Short mmCIF file of C-alpha atoms (C1' of nucleotides) in Angstrom, two decimals:
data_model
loop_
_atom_site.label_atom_id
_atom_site.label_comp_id
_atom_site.label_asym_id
_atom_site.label_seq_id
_atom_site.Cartn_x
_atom_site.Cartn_y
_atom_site.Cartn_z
CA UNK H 1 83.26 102.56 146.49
CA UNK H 2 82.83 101.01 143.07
CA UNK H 3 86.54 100.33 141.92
CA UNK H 4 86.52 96.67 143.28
CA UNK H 5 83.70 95.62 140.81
CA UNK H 6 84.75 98.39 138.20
CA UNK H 7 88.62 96.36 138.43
CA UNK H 8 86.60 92.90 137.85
CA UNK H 9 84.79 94.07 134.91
CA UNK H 10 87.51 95.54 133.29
CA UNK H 11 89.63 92.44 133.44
CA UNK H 12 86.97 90.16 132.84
CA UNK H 13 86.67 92.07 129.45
CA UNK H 14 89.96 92.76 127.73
CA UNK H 15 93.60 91.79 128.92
CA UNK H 16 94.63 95.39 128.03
CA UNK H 17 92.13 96.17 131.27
CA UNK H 18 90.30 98.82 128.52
CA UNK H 19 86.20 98.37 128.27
CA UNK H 20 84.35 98.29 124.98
CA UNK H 21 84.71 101.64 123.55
CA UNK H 22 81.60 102.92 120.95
CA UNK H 23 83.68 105.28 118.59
CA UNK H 24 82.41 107.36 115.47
CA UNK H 25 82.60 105.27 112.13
CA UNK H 26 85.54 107.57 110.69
CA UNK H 27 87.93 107.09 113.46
CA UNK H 28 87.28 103.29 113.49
CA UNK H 29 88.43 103.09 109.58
CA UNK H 30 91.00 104.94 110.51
CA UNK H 31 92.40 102.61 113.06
CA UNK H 32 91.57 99.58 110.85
CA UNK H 33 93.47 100.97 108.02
CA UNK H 34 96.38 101.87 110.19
CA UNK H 35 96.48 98.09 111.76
CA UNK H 36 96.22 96.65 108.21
CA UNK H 37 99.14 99.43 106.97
CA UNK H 38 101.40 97.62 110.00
CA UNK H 39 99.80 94.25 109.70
CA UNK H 40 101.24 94.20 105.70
CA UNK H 41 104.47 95.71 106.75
CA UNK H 42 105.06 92.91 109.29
CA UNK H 43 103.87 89.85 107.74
CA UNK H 44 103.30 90.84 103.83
CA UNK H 45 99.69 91.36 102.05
CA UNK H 46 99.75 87.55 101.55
CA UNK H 47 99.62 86.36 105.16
CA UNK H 48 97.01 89.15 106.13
CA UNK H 49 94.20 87.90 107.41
CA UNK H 50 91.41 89.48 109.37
CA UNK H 51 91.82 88.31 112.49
CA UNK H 52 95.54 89.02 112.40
CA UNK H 53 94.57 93.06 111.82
CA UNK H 54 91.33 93.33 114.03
CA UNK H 55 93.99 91.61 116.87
CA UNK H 56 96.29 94.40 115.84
CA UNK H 57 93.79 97.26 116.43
CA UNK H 58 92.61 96.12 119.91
CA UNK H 59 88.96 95.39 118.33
CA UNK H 60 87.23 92.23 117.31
CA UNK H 61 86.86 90.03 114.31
CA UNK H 62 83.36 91.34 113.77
CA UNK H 63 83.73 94.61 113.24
CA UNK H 64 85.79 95.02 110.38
CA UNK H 65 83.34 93.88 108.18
CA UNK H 66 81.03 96.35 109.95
CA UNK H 67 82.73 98.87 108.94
CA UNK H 68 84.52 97.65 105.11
CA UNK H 69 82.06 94.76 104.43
CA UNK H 70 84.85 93.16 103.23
CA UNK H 71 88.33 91.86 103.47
CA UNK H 72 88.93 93.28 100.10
CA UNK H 73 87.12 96.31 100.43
CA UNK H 74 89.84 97.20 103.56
CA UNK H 75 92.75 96.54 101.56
CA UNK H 76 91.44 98.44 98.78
CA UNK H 77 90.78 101.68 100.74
CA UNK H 78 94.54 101.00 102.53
CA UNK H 79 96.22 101.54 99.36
CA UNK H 80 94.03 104.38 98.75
CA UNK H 81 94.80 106.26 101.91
CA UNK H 82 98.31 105.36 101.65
CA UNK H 83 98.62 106.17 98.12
CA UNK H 84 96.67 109.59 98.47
CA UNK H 85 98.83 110.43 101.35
CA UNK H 86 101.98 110.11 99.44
CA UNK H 87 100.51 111.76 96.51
CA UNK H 88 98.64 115.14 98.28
CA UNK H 89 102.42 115.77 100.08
CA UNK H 90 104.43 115.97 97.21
CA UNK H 91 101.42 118.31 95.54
CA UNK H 92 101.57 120.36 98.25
CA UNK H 93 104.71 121.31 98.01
CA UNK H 94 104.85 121.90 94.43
CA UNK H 95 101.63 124.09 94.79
CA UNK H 96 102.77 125.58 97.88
CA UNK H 97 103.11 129.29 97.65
CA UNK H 98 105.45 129.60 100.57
CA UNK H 99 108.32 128.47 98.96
CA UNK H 100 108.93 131.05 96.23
CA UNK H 101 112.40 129.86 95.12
CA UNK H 102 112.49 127.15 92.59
CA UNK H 103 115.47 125.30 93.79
CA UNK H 104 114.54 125.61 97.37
CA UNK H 105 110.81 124.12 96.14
CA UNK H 106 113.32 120.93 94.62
CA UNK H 107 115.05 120.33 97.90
CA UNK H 108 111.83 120.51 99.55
CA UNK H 109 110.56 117.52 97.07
CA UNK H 110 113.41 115.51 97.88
CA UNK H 111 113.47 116.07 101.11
CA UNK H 112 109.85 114.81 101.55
CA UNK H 113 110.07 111.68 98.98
CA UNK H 114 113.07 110.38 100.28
CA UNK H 115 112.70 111.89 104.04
CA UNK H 116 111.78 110.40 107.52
CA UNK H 117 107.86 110.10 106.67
CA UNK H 118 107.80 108.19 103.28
CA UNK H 119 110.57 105.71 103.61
CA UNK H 120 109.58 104.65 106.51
CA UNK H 121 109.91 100.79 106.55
CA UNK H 122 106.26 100.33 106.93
CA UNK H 123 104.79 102.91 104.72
CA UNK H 124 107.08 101.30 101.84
CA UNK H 125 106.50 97.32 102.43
CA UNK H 126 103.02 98.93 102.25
CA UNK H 127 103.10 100.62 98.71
CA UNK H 128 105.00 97.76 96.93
CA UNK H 129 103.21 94.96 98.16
CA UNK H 130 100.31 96.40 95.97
CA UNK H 131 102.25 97.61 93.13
CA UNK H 132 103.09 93.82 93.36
CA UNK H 133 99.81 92.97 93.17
CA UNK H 134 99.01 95.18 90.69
CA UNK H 135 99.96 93.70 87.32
CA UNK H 136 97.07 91.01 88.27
CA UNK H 137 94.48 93.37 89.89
CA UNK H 138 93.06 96.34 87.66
CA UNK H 139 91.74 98.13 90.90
CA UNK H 140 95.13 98.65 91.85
CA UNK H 141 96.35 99.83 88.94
CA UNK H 142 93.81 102.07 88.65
CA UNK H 143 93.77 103.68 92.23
CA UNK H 144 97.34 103.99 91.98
CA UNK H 145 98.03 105.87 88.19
CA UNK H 146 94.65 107.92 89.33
CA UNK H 147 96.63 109.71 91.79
CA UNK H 148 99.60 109.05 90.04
CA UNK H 149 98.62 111.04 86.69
CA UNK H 150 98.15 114.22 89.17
CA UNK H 151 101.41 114.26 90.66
CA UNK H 152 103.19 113.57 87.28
CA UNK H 153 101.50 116.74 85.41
CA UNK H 154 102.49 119.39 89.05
CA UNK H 155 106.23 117.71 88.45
CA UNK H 156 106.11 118.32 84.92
CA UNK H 157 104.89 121.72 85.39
CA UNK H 158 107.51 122.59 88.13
CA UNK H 159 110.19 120.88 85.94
CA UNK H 160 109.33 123.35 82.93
CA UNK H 161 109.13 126.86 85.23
CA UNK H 162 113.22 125.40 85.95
CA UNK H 163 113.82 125.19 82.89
CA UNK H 164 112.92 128.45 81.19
CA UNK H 165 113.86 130.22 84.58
CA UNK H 166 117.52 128.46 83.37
CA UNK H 167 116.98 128.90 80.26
CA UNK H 168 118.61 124.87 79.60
CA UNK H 169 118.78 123.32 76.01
CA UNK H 170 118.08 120.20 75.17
CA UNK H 171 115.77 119.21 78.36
CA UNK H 172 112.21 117.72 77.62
CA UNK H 173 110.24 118.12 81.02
CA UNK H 174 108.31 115.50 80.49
CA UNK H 175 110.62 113.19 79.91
CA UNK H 176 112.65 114.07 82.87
CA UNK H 177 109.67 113.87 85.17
CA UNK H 178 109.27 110.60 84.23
CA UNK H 179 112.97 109.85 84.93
CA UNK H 180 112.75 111.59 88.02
CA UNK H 181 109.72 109.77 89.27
CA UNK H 182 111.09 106.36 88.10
CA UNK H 183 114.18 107.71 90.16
CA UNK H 184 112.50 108.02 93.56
CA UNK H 185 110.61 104.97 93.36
CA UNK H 186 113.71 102.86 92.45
CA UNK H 187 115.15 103.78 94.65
CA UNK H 188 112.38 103.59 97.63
CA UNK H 189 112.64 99.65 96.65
CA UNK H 190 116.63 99.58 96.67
CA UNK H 191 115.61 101.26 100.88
CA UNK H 192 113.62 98.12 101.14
CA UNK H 193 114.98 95.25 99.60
CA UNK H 194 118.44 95.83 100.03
CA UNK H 195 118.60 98.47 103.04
CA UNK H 196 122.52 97.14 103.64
CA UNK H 197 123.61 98.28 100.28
CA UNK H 198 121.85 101.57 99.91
CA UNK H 199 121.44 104.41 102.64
CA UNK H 200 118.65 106.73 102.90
CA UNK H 201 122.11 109.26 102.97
CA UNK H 202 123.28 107.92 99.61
CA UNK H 203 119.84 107.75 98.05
CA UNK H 204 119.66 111.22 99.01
CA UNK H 205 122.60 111.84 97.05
CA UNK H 206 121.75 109.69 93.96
CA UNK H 207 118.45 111.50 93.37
CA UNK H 208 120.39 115.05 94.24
CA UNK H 209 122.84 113.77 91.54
CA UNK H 210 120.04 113.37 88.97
CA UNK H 211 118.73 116.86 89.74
CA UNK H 212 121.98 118.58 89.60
CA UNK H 213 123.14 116.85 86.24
CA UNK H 214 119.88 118.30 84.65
CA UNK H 215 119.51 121.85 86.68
CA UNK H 216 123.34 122.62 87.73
CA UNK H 217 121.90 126.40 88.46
CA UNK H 218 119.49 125.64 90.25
CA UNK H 219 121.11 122.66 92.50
CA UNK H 220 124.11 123.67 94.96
CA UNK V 1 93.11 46.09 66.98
CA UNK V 2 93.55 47.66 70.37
CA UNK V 3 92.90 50.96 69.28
CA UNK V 4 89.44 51.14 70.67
CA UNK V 5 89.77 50.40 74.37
CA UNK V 6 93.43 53.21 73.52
CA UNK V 7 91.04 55.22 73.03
CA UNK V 8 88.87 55.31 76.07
CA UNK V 9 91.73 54.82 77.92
CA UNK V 10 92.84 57.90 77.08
CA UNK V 11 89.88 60.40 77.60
CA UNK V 12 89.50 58.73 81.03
CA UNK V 13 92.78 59.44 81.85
CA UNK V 14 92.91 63.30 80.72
CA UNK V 15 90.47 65.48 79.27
CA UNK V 16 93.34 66.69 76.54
CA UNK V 17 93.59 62.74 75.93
CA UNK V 18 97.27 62.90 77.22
CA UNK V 19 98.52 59.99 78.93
CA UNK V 20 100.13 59.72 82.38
CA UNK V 21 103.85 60.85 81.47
CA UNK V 22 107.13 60.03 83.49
CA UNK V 23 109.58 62.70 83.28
CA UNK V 24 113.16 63.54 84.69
CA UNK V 25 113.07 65.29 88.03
CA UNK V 26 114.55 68.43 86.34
CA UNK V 27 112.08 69.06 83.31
CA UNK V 28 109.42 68.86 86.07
CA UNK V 29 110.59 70.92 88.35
CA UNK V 30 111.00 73.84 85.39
CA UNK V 31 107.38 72.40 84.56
CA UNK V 32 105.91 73.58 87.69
CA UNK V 33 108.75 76.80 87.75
CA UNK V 34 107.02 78.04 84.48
CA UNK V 35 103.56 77.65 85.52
CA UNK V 36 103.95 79.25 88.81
CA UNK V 37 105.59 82.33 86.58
CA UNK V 38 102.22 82.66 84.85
CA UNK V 39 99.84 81.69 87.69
CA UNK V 40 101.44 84.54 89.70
CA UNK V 41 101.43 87.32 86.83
CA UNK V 42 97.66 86.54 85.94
CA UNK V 43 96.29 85.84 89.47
CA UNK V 44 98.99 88.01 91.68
CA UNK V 45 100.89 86.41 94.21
CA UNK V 46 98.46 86.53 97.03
CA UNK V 47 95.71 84.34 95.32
CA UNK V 48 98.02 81.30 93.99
CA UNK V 49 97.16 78.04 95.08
CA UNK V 50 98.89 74.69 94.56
CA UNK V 51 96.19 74.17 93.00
CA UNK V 52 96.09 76.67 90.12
CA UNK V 53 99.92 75.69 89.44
CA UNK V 54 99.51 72.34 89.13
CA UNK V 55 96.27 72.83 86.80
CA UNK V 56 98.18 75.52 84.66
CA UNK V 57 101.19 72.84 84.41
CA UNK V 58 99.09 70.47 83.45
CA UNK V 59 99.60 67.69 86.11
CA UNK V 60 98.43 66.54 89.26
CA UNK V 61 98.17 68.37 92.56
CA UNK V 62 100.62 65.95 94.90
CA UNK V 63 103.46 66.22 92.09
CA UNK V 64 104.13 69.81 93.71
CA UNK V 65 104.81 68.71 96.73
CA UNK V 66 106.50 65.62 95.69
CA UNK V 67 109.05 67.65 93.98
CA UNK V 68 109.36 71.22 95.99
CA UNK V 69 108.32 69.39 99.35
CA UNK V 70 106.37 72.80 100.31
CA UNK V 71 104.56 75.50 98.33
CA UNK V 72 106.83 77.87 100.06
CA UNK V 73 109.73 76.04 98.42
CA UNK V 74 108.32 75.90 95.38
CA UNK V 75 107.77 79.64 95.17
CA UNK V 76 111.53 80.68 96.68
CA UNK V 77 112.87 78.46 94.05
CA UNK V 78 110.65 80.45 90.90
CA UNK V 79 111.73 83.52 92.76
CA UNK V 80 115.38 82.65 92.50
CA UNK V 81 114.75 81.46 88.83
CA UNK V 82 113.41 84.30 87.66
CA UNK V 83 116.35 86.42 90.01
CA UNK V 84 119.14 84.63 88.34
CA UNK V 85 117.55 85.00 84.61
CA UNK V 86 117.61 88.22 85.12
CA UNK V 87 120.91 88.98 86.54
CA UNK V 88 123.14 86.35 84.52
CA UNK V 89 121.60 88.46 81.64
CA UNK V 90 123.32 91.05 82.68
CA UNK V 91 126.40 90.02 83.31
CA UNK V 92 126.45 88.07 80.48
CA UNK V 93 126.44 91.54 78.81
CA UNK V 94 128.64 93.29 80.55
CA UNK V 95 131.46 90.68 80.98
CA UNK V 96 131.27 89.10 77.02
CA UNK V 97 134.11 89.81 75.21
CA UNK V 98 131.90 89.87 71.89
CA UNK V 99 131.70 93.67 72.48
CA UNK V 100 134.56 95.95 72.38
CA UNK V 101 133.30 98.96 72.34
CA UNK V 102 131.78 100.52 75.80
CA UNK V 103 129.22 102.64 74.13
CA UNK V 104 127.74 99.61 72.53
CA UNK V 105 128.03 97.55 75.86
CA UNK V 106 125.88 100.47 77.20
CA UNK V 107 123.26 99.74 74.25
CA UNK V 108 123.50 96.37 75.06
CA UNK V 109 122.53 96.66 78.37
CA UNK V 110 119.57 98.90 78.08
CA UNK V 111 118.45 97.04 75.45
CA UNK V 112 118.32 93.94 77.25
CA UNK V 113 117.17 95.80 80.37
CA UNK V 114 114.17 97.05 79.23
CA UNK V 115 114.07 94.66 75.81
CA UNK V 116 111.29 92.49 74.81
CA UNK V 117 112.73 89.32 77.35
CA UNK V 118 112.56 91.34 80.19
CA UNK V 119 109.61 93.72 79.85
CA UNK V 120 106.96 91.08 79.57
CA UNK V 121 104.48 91.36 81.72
CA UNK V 122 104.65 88.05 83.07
CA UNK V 123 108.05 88.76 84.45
CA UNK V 124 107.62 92.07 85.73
CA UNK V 125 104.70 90.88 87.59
CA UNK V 126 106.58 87.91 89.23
CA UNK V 127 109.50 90.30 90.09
CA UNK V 128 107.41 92.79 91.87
CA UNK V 129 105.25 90.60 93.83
CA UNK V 130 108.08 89.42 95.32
CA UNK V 131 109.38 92.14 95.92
CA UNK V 132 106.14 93.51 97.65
CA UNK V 133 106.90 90.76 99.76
CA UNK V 134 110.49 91.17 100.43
CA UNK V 135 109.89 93.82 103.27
CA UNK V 136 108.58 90.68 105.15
CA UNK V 137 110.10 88.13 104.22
CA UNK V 138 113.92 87.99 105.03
CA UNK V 139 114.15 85.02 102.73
CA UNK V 140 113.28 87.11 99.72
CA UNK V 141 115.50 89.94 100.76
CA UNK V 142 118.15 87.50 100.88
CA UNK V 143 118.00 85.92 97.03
CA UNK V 144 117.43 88.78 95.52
CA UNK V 145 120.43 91.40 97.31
CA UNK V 146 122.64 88.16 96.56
CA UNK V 147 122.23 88.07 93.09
CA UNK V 148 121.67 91.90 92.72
CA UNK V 149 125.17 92.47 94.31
CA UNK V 150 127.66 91.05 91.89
CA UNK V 151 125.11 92.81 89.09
CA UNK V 152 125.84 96.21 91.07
CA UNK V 153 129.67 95.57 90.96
CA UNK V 154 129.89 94.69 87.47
CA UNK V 155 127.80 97.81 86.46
CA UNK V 156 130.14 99.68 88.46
CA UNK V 157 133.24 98.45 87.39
CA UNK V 158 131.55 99.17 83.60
CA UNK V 159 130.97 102.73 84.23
CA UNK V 160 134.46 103.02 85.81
CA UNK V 161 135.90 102.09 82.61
CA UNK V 162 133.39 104.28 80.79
CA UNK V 163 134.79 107.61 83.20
CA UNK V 164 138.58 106.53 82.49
CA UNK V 165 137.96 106.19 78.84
CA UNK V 166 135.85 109.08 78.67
CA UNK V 167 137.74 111.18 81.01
CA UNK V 168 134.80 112.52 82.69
CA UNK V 169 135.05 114.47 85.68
CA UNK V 170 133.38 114.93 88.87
CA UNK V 171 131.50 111.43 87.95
CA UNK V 172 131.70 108.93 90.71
CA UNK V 173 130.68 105.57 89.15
CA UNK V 174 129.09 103.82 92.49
CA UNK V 175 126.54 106.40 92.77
CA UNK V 176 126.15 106.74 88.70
CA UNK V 177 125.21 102.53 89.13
CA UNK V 178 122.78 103.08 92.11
CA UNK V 179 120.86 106.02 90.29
CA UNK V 180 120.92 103.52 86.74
CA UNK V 181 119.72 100.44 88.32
CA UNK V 182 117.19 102.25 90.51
CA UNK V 183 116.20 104.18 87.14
CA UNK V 184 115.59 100.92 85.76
CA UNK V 185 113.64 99.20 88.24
CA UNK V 186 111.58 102.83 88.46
CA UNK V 187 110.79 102.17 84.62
CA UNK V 188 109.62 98.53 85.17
CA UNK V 189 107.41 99.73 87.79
CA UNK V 190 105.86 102.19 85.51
CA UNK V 191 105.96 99.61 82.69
CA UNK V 192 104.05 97.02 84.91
CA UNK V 193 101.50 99.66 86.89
CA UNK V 194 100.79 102.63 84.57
CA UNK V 195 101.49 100.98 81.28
CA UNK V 196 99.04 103.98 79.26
CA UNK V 197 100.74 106.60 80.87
CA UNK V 198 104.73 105.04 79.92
CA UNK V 199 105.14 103.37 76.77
CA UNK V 200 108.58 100.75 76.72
CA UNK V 201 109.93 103.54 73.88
CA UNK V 202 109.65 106.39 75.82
CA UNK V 203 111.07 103.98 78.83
CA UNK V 204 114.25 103.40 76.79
CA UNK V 205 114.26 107.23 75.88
CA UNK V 206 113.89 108.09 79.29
CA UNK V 207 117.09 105.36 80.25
CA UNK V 208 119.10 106.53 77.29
CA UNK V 209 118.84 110.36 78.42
CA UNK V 210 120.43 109.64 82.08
CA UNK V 211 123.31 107.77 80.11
CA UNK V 212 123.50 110.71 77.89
CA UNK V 213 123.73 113.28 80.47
CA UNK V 214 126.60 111.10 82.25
CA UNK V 215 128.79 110.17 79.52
CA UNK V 216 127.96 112.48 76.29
CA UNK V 217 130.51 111.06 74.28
CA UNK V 218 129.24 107.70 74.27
CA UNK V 219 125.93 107.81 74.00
CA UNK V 220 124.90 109.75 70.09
"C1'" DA U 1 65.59 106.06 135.71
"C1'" DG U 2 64.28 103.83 131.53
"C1'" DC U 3 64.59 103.09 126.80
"C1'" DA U 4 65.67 103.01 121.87
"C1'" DA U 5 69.37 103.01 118.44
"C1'" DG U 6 73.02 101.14 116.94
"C1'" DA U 7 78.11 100.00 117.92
"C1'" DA U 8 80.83 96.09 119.24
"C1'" DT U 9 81.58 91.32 120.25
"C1'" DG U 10 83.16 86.51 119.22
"C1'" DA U 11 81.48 81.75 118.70
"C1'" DA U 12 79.80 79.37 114.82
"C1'" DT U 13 79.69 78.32 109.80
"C1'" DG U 14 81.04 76.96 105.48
"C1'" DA U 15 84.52 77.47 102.04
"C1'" DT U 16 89.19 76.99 100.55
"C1'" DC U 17 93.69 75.52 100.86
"C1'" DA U 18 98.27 72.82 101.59
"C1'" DT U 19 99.65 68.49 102.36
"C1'" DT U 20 99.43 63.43 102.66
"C1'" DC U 21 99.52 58.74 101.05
"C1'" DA U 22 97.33 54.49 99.28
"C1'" DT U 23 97.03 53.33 94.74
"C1'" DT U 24 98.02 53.24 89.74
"C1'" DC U 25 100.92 53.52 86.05
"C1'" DT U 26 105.50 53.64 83.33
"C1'" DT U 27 110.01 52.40 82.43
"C1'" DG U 28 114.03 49.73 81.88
"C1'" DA U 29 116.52 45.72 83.31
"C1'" DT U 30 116.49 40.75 83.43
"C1'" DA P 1 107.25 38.36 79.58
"C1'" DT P 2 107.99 39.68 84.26
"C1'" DC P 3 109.21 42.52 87.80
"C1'" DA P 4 111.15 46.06 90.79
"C1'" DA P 5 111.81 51.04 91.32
"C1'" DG P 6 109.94 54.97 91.62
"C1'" DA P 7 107.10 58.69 89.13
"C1'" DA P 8 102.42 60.35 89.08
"C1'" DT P 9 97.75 60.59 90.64
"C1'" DG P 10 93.78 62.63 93.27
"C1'" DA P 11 90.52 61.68 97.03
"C1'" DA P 12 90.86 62.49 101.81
"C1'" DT P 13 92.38 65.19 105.88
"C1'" DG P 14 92.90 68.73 108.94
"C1'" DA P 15 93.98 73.49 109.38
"C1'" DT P 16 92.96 78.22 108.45
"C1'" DC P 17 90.30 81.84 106.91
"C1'" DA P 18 86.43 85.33 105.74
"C1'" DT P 19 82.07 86.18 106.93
"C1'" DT P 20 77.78 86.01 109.64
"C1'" DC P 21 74.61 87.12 113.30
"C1'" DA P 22 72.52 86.42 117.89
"C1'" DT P 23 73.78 88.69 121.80
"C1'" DT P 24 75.78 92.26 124.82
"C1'" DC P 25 76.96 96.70 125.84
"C1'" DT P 26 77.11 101.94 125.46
"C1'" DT P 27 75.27 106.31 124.62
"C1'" DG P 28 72.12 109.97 124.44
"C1'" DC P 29 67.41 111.18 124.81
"C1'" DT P 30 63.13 111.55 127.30
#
DNA sequence: AGCAAGAATGAATGATCATTCATTCTTGAT
DNA sequence: ATCAAGAATGAATGATCATTCATTCTTGCT
């Protein structure tokens, strides 16, 4: 029997009793970038540091700039996946063909952008500590209105079918996208700054509001 | 003539040729306030140093911590300078008795809101880098719900008035005041991150239309 | 079994930063 | 003119951090 020695090694090498794993490349950036994405949540970009995420994923210090180079190169591809994420669900359901009704394809938007996977806690601490940053780092900026510029034309487009399918006067869908988008994201920061004062329930309802005050026909 | 040895004196002392100044603990303290306001919309939050504060105020590096004790300190107290500004703004607006009519106190308010003052970049940076870091940070959370409360209840007892005056039905004025001030903060955001893609006049346009669409006989 | 390729480790390094405090300077009262 | 009070300075300190790299370990191939 080997499972004396196999028990010493394992201890000897890791508290968590697990052995040094060898891993393809992608799934080790993946866990990186999902340590960092709870590592900012926690503490804030600020107080990242290296050590603190590496700790977080169960690896060590040397290997995140194995696989990023850099500190700055992690952080940079964080946002990226986090921002792509958000972005490529709310395209899919605009360019989803299985929701044929218009109004249904509206709930469906809300639903996601104000739903159990985006407002999670982490995934928003995540997206504003880099719009924070943003205003003094042009990589940012430009990652994020990349991907931004995308879903802003599919929500313009989907605004305008709504409109000539209801046939309303007086409603630019471009500048209601923009309302709408500067809607969500509002209120995303009222669900993480001030979480007592506003609901995910009554954001909900204020974006719902918004919708229905521009498309009564198509909302309830 | 002592002029000569002034004179040496003086570039020894500073390279603008200032001399060593002795100031009340309050112009200081605004002093160091002002340059962190800068320091954190040109570098971000994340890369200021005591260092770069005291530089960009123009003094030495101990007189930071000789006045704010920490560098934490120092930046709670510029986030709840630049908190209050903004708020007493407000509510300066919406409780003056200078303006009668509500319509106007509407104009008043978005034009402040998303005015010159406010839009800077400067401040919009400072205001979202702390509130990147607000998810973390309970001490953030805590200035700036404070001070955004009593803003929320005046803006609510505003649009109250607006729906008696106006007689407007099926209008409920709390969530009409969450879906404005989340609007709002939406627009900074866009303002501060995708500033090519939303212009501060098509901001205001964007603002003015949700008023519009809520109380059509006062605003046009 | 033996070996080569390269993934993973973590102690060591050097840089940067917040904070301290002995010293210098200014001001206003005597 | 002198002096005490305390405002301001900045070199020094110690802590923390990103990054490196010599070494160890794993895997897949022969």
């Amino acid at each position: 029997m080997t499972d004396a020695s196999a028990t010493v090694l394992d201890v000897a090498l890791c508290s968590t009793g697990k052995r040094r794993q060898i891993r393809p490349k992608a799934e080790r950036r993946q866990q990186l970038i999902d340590a960092t994405i709870r590592c900012i949540a926690q503490h804030g970009l600020s107080a990242v540091t290296m050590q603190m995420v590496t700790r977080e994923a169960g690896l060590s210090v040397g290997i995140a700039n194995l696989h990023f180079q850099s500190k700055e190169n992690l952080l940079r591809e964080t946002l990226r996946y986090v921002a792509e994420e958000y972005h490529n669900g709310q395209i899919k359901i605009m360019e989803g063909a299985d929701i044929t009704d218009l109004g249904d394809r509206l709930d469906a938007l809300l639903d996601f952008q104000l739903g159990r996977g985006v407002t999670q806690r982490q995934k928003m601490s995540v997206w504003f500590a880099y719009y924070g940053e943003a205003g003094a780092r042009p990589v940012y900026q430009k990652i994020v209105s990349t991907v931004d510029r995308l879903a802003a034309l599919k929500l313009e487009a989907l605004f305008a079918s709504i409109i000539r399918e209801g046939d309303y006067q007086d409603v630019d869908p471009r500048e209601l996208a923009t309302g709408y988008s500067a809607l969500i994201d509002g209120l995303h920061l009222g669900l993480l700054v001030t979480p007592r004062e506003l609901t995910k329930r009554r954001a909900r309802s204020v974006a719902r509001d918004f919708l229905r005050r521009a498309f009564p026909k198509h909302i309830y």
